[in-house]
Amino acid sequence: MSGPLIGMKVVVSAGPTFEDIDPARFLGNRSSGKMGFAIAAVAAQRGAEVVLVAGPVHLPTPEGVRRVDVRSAAQMHRAVMDALPCDLYIGAAAVADFTPRAPLERKLKKQPGQDVLVLELVRTRDILADVAAHPQRPAQVVGFAAETNDVAAYARSKLERKGLDLICANQVGLPGCGFESDDNALLVIDAHGDRPLGPAPKHVLAAQLLDLIGQRIRGGRT
Ligand code: C5P
């Protein structure tokens, strides 16, 4: 095996999380997992040891990648922490911010005359922020930010708040890009500035992103 990432361990999270309400229902989101799977595939092609923590998606496992399937945000948190230490963590998953306080053991029934249902949700733990604050922090911690508006400003505040090295922002709702699509357009932001990547197929963006991260690791930039 040869390649620019040889000798490095890369952990990638991808896909949505499903938060169970009862045995029949869950709260989910529209992430397809394609971006994270493309990053994992390219990292493995470049010689890295890759652990891909995947939420519920219908995608084949990229060659040479160790895949850990999870369902909920809590399971994803545990699987990522178990995969540390690593040299590079890329959080490309769309992790639920809230989860039902306690999933019901039996299917929730609507009551006669009931017009409103109130679900009590509690915050999930932020995987990315916990990786960035971990005693065995990877050399590079990279996040994603899907925003509908004020993309760069919101992403930059996430970069700072979560203690990241790099954040890849994308605008939700751009035609032909983002969730469920094969193409994407990113604004890659670090402490020094930002750089647009794409629009391009997700596997092309994955390669360009790993080029940038590889330069940062080799250049010792933090
Ligand atoms: O704050 P927001 O959810 O928009 O941040 C998106 C980034 O944070 C993504 O990289 C996502 O994988 C990560 N995240 C996480 N754990 C959470 C929520 C988001 O790792 N509970």
mmCIF file of C-alpha atoms and ligand atoms in Angstrom:
data_model
loop_
_atom_site.group_PDB
_atom_site.id
_atom_site.type_symbol
_atom_site.label_atom_id
_atom_site.label_comp_id
_atom_site.label_asym_id
_atom_site.label_seq_id
_atom_site.Cartn_x
_atom_site.Cartn_y
_atom_site.Cartn_z
ATOM 1 C CA MET A 1 0.000 0.000 0.000
ATOM 2 C CA SER A 2 1.247 3.483 -0.820
ATOM 3 C CA GLY A 3 -0.279 6.964 -0.753
ATOM 4 C CA PRO A 4 -0.045 10.335 0.965
ATOM 5 C CA LEU A 5 -2.061 9.234 4.009
ATOM 6 C CA ILE A 6 -0.138 6.041 4.691
ATOM 7 C CA GLY A 7 0.476 5.466 8.399
ATOM 8 C CA MET A 8 -2.448 7.700 9.384
ATOM 9 C CA LYS A 9 -5.673 6.704 11.085
ATOM 10 C CA VAL A 10 -8.755 8.578 9.909
ATOM 11 C CA VAL A 11 -12.184 8.397 11.554
ATOM 12 C CA VAL A 12 -15.175 9.623 9.555
ATOM 13 C CA SER A 13 -18.799 9.884 10.664
ATOM 14 C CA ALA A 14 -21.473 9.885 7.974
ATOM 15 C CA GLY A 15 -25.187 9.797 7.392
ATOM 16 C CA PRO A 16 -28.144 10.752 9.553
ATOM 17 C CA THR A 17 -29.056 9.512 12.997
ATOM 18 C CA PHE A 18 -32.474 8.084 13.819
ATOM 19 C CA GLU A 19 -33.885 8.886 17.234
ATOM 20 C CA ASP A 20 -36.568 6.416 18.248
ATOM 21 C CA ILE A 21 -39.893 7.686 19.533
ATOM 22 C CA ASP A 22 -41.435 4.217 19.866
ATOM 23 C CA PRO A 23 -40.847 0.835 18.155
ATOM 24 C CA ALA A 24 -42.488 2.121 14.942
ATOM 25 C CA ARG A 25 -41.445 5.772 14.723
ATOM 26 C CA PHE A 26 -38.319 7.865 14.788
ATOM 27 C CA LEU A 27 -36.993 11.374 14.194
ATOM 28 C CA GLY A 28 -34.525 11.469 11.287
ATOM 29 C CA ASN A 29 -33.142 13.796 8.652
ATOM 30 C CA ARG A 30 -32.355 13.841 4.927
ATOM 31 C CA SER A 31 -28.625 13.140 5.034
ATOM 32 C CA SER A 32 -27.710 10.427 2.481
ATOM 33 C CA GLY A 33 -24.218 9.772 3.865
ATOM 34 C CA LYS A 34 -22.696 10.195 0.379
ATOM 35 C CA MET A 35 -20.236 12.945 1.334
ATOM 36 C CA GLY A 36 -18.821 11.054 4.334
ATOM 37 C CA PHE A 37 -18.652 7.769 2.412
ATOM 38 C CA ALA A 38 -16.769 9.529 -0.425
ATOM 39 C CA ILE A 39 -14.270 10.974 2.080
ATOM 40 C CA ALA A 40 -13.760 7.553 3.677
ATOM 41 C CA ALA A 41 -13.245 5.943 0.249
ATOM 42 C CA VAL A 42 -10.638 8.506 -0.864
ATOM 43 C CA ALA A 43 -8.805 8.378 2.497
ATOM 44 C CA ALA A 44 -8.522 4.575 2.181
ATOM 45 C CA GLN A 45 -7.325 4.869 -1.449
ATOM 46 C CA ARG A 46 -4.592 7.202 -0.184
ATOM 47 C CA GLY A 47 -3.332 4.645 2.280
ATOM 48 C CA ALA A 48 -5.013 5.647 5.558
ATOM 49 C CA GLU A 49 -6.481 3.220 8.049
ATOM 50 C CA VAL A 50 -10.117 4.336 7.959
ATOM 51 C CA VAL A 51 -12.945 3.781 10.426
ATOM 52 C CA LEU A 52 -16.313 4.877 9.034
ATOM 53 C CA VAL A 53 -19.027 5.320 11.653
ATOM 54 C CA ALA A 54 -22.212 5.194 9.602
ATOM 55 C CA GLY A 55 -25.739 6.142 10.534
ATOM 56 C CA PRO A 56 -28.622 4.344 8.816
ATOM 57 C CA VAL A 57 -27.898 4.662 5.072
ATOM 58 C CA HIS A 58 -28.166 2.423 2.028
ATOM 59 C CA LEU A 59 -24.630 2.705 0.694
ATOM 60 C CA PRO A 60 -21.997 0.037 0.036
ATOM 61 C CA THR A 61 -18.922 0.013 2.263
ATOM 62 C CA PRO A 62 -15.949 1.579 0.439
ATOM 63 C CA GLU A 63 -13.042 -0.767 -0.208
ATOM 64 C CA GLY A 64 -10.475 -1.007 2.556
ATOM 65 C CA VAL A 65 -12.669 0.799 5.124
ATOM 66 C CA ARG A 66 -13.733 -0.569 8.519
ATOM 67 C CA ARG A 67 -17.401 0.303 8.907
ATOM 68 C CA VAL A 68 -19.257 0.560 12.214
ATOM 69 C CA ASP A 69 -23.032 0.861 11.768
ATOM 70 C CA VAL A 70 -25.016 2.859 14.317
ATOM 71 C CA ARG A 71 -28.546 4.233 14.550
ATOM 72 C CA SER A 72 -28.826 6.954 17.178
ATOM 73 C CA ALA A 73 -26.735 9.976 18.123
ATOM 74 C CA ALA A 74 -25.828 8.279 21.419
ATOM 75 C CA GLN A 75 -24.607 5.164 19.571
ATOM 76 C CA MET A 76 -22.640 7.331 17.137
ATOM 77 C CA HIS A 77 -21.016 9.196 20.034
ATOM 78 C CA ARG A 78 -19.940 5.923 21.645
ATOM 79 C CA ALA A 79 -18.612 4.435 18.380
ATOM 80 C CA VAL A 80 -16.575 7.549 17.568
ATOM 81 C CA MET A 81 -15.084 7.714 21.073
ATOM 82 C CA ASP A 82 -14.234 3.999 20.841
ATOM 83 C CA ALA A 83 -12.429 4.651 17.529
ATOM 84 C CA LEU A 84 -10.028 7.215 19.107
ATOM 85 C CA PRO A 85 -7.136 7.879 19.091
ATOM 86 C CA CYS A 86 -6.703 8.889 15.463
ATOM 87 C CA ASP A 87 -4.811 11.483 13.430
ATOM 88 C CA LEU A 88 -7.826 13.006 11.686
ATOM 89 C CA TYR A 89 -11.515 13.114 12.580
ATOM 90 C CA ILE A 90 -14.034 14.272 9.990
ATOM 91 C CA GLY A 91 -17.579 14.721 11.299
ATOM 92 C CA ALA A 92 -19.688 14.578 8.141
ATOM 93 C CA ALA A 93 -22.728 13.057 9.850
ATOM 94 C CA ALA A 94 -25.982 14.966 10.327
ATOM 95 C CA VAL A 95 -26.343 14.182 14.012
ATOM 96 C CA ALA A 96 -29.672 14.855 15.698
ATOM 97 C CA ASP A 97 -29.429 17.783 18.105
ATOM 98 C CA PHE A 98 -32.364 16.490 20.173
ATOM 99 C CA THR A 99 -33.680 13.023 21.016
ATOM 100 C CA PRO A 100 -36.837 11.831 22.805
ATOM 101 C CA ARG A 101 -36.235 11.819 26.559
ATOM 102 C CA ALA A 102 -37.078 8.112 26.728
ATOM 103 C CA PRO A 103 -38.226 6.000 23.752
ATOM 104 C CA LEU A 104 -41.529 4.270 24.459
ATOM 105 C CA GLU A 105 -41.543 0.476 24.675
ATOM 106 C CA ARG A 106 -45.002 0.289 23.103
ATOM 107 C CA LYS A 107 -46.370 2.097 20.056
ATOM 108 C CA LEU A 108 -47.772 5.494 20.935
ATOM 109 C CA LYS A 109 -51.577 5.506 20.429
ATOM 110 C CA LYS A 110 -53.575 8.608 19.606
ATOM 111 C CA GLN A 111 -56.306 9.268 22.122
ATOM 112 C CA PRO A 112 -59.905 9.984 21.038
ATOM 113 C CA GLY A 113 -60.267 13.722 20.449
ATOM 114 C CA GLN A 114 -56.520 14.350 20.701
ATOM 115 C CA ASP A 115 -55.393 17.186 18.386
ATOM 116 C CA VAL A 116 -51.950 17.898 19.753
ATOM 117 C CA LEU A 117 -49.040 15.717 20.751
ATOM 118 C CA VAL A 118 -46.154 17.140 22.720
ATOM 119 C CA LEU A 119 -42.895 15.220 22.475
ATOM 120 C CA GLU A 120 -40.290 15.967 25.096
ATOM 121 C CA LEU A 121 -36.821 16.089 23.544
ATOM 122 C CA VAL A 122 -33.457 16.429 25.253
ATOM 123 C CA ARG A 123 -30.129 17.604 23.809
ATOM 124 C CA THR A 124 -27.744 15.016 22.433
ATOM 125 C CA ARG A 125 -24.034 15.216 23.167
ATOM 126 C CA ASP A 126 -21.971 17.041 20.547
ATOM 127 C CA ILE A 127 -19.620 14.416 19.114
ATOM 128 C CA LEU A 128 -17.468 16.892 17.218
ATOM 129 C CA ALA A 129 -16.960 19.204 20.197
ATOM 130 C CA ASP A 130 -16.175 16.209 22.424
ATOM 131 C CA VAL A 131 -13.578 14.907 19.934
ATOM 132 C CA ALA A 132 -12.012 18.387 19.727
ATOM 133 C CA ALA A 133 -11.809 18.611 23.539
ATOM 134 C CA HIS A 134 -10.657 15.013 24.022
ATOM 135 C CA PRO A 135 -7.392 14.356 25.919
ATOM 136 C CA GLN A 136 -6.310 12.337 22.847
ATOM 137 C CA ARG A 137 -7.393 15.038 20.405
ATOM 138 C CA PRO A 138 -6.666 14.176 16.758
ATOM 139 C CA ALA A 139 -4.162 16.508 15.023
ATOM 140 C CA GLN A 140 -6.969 17.726 12.753
ATOM 141 C CA VAL A 141 -10.659 17.901 13.655
ATOM 142 C CA VAL A 142 -12.930 18.802 10.753
ATOM 143 C CA GLY A 143 -16.658 19.521 10.853
ATOM 144 C CA PHE A 144 -19.455 20.172 8.406
ATOM 145 C CA ALA A 145 -22.121 22.830 8.669
ATOM 146 C CA ALA A 146 -25.309 22.746 6.640
ATOM 147 C CA GLU A 147 -26.990 26.128 6.723
ATOM 148 C CA THR A 148 -29.891 27.717 4.894
ATOM 149 C CA ASN A 149 -28.666 31.325 5.332
ATOM 150 C CA ASP A 150 -25.657 33.326 6.550
ATOM 151 C CA VAL A 151 -23.620 30.233 5.725
ATOM 152 C CA ALA A 152 -20.097 31.574 6.295
ATOM 153 C CA ALA A 153 -20.907 33.469 9.495
ATOM 154 C CA TYR A 154 -22.717 30.551 11.160
ATOM 155 C CA ALA A 155 -20.012 28.106 10.081
ATOM 156 C CA ARG A 156 -17.227 30.318 11.417
ATOM 157 C CA SER A 157 -18.947 30.611 14.780
ATOM 158 C CA LYS A 158 -19.226 26.783 14.880
ATOM 159 C CA LEU A 159 -15.530 26.468 14.040
ATOM 160 C CA GLU A 160 -14.685 28.595 17.066
ATOM 161 C CA ARG A 161 -17.337 27.276 19.462
ATOM 162 C CA LYS A 162 -16.547 23.622 18.809
ATOM 163 C CA GLY A 163 -12.764 24.100 18.740
ATOM 164 C CA LEU A 164 -12.261 22.815 15.162
ATOM 165 C CA ASP A 165 -9.353 23.151 12.755
ATOM 166 C CA LEU A 166 -11.526 23.346 9.657
ATOM 167 C CA ILE A 167 -15.219 23.512 8.844
ATOM 168 C CA CYS A 168 -16.890 22.759 5.516
ATOM 169 C CA ALA A 169 -20.016 24.828 5.084
ATOM 170 C CA ASN A 170 -22.698 24.093 2.566
ATOM 171 C CA GLN A 171 -25.891 25.848 1.776
ATOM 172 C CA VAL A 172 -28.988 23.704 2.126
ATOM 173 C CA GLY A 173 -31.343 24.117 -0.798
ATOM 174 C CA LEU A 174 -28.868 25.032 -3.570
ATOM 175 C CA PRO A 175 -30.256 23.362 -6.707
ATOM 176 C CA GLY A 176 -28.500 20.052 -7.472
ATOM 177 C CA CYS A 177 -26.326 20.150 -4.345
ATOM 178 C CA GLY A 178 -26.290 18.887 -0.784
ATOM 179 C CA PHE A 179 -28.566 16.334 0.861
ATOM 180 C CA GLU A 180 -29.366 13.243 -1.241
ATOM 181 C CA SER A 181 -27.479 14.681 -4.214
ATOM 182 C CA ASP A 182 -24.311 13.334 -5.889
ATOM 183 C CA ASP A 183 -22.894 16.861 -6.144
ATOM 184 C CA ASN A 184 -22.043 19.444 -3.546
ATOM 185 C CA ALA A 185 -20.457 22.874 -3.133
ATOM 186 C CA LEU A 186 -18.458 23.697 -0.015
ATOM 187 C CA LEU A 187 -16.947 26.743 1.592
ATOM 188 C CA VAL A 188 -13.931 25.480 3.550
ATOM 189 C CA ILE A 189 -13.181 27.773 6.469
ATOM 190 C CA ASP A 190 -10.279 27.887 8.906
ATOM 191 C CA ALA A 191 -8.874 30.470 11.301
ATOM 192 C CA HIS A 192 -7.152 32.267 8.419
ATOM 193 C CA GLY A 193 -9.844 32.541 5.769
ATOM 194 C CA ASP A 194 -12.116 30.607 3.473
ATOM 195 C CA ARG A 195 -11.939 28.857 0.121
ATOM 196 C CA PRO A 196 -14.766 27.624 -2.104
ATOM 197 C CA LEU A 197 -14.661 24.031 -3.419
ATOM 198 C CA GLY A 198 -16.986 22.889 -6.202
ATOM 199 C CA PRO A 199 -19.763 22.598 -7.243
ATOM 200 C CA ALA A 200 -18.467 19.133 -8.109
ATOM 201 C CA PRO A 201 -19.314 15.473 -7.571
ATOM 202 C CA LYS A 202 -18.870 14.487 -3.921
ATOM 203 C CA HIS A 203 -15.949 12.134 -4.675
ATOM 204 C CA VAL A 204 -14.083 15.014 -6.394
ATOM 205 C CA LEU A 205 -14.756 17.304 -3.423
ATOM 206 C CA ALA A 206 -13.618 14.545 -1.047
ATOM 207 C CA ALA A 207 -10.273 14.347 -2.884
ATOM 208 C CA GLN A 208 -9.840 18.151 -2.856
ATOM 209 C CA LEU A 209 -10.728 18.338 0.834
ATOM 210 C CA LEU A 210 -8.250 15.584 1.731
ATOM 211 C CA ASP A 211 -5.572 17.429 -0.322
ATOM 212 C CA LEU A 212 -6.172 20.517 1.842
ATOM 213 C CA ILE A 213 -6.153 18.563 5.099
ATOM 214 C CA GLY A 214 -3.043 16.621 4.017
ATOM 215 C CA GLN A 215 -1.215 19.925 3.429
ATOM 216 C CA ARG A 216 -2.261 21.128 6.887
ATOM 217 C CA ILE A 217 -1.021 17.951 8.547
ATOM 218 C CA ARG A 218 2.287 17.949 6.680
ATOM 219 C CA GLY A 219 2.737 21.693 7.227
ATOM 220 C CA GLY A 220 2.022 21.261 10.939
ATOM 221 C CA ARG A 221 -0.608 23.988 10.724
ATOM 222 C CA THR A 222 -2.996 23.991 13.668
HETATM 223 O O1 C5P B 1 -24.162 22.451 15.272
HETATM 224 P P1 C5P B 1 -24.402 21.662 14.028
HETATM 225 O O2 C5P B 1 -25.188 20.410 14.247
HETATM 226 O O3 C5P B 1 -24.927 22.448 12.864
HETATM 227 O O4 C5P B 1 -22.924 21.242 13.586
HETATM 228 C C1 C5P B 1 -22.668 20.392 12.502
HETATM 229 C C2 C5P B 1 -21.400 19.637 12.752
HETATM 230 O O5 C5P B 1 -21.380 19.144 14.092
HETATM 231 C C3 C5P B 1 -21.288 18.414 11.859
HETATM 232 O O6 C5P B 1 -19.919 18.202 11.568
HETATM 233 C C4 C5P B 1 -21.852 17.300 12.749
HETATM 234 O O7 C5P B 1 -21.317 16.039 12.390
HETATM 235 C C5 C5P B 1 -21.398 17.730 14.126
HETATM 236 N N1 C5P B 1 -22.283 17.330 15.245
HETATM 237 C C6 C5P B 1 -21.863 16.338 16.128
HETATM 238 N N2 C5P B 1 -22.672 15.985 17.183
HETATM 239 C C7 C5P B 1 -23.868 16.581 17.370
HETATM 240 C C8 C5P B 1 -24.315 17.585 16.476
HETATM 241 C C9 C5P B 1 -23.494 17.935 15.412
HETATM 242 O O8 C5P B 1 -20.776 15.800 15.952
HETATM 243 N N3 C5P B 1 -24.620 16.184 18.401
#
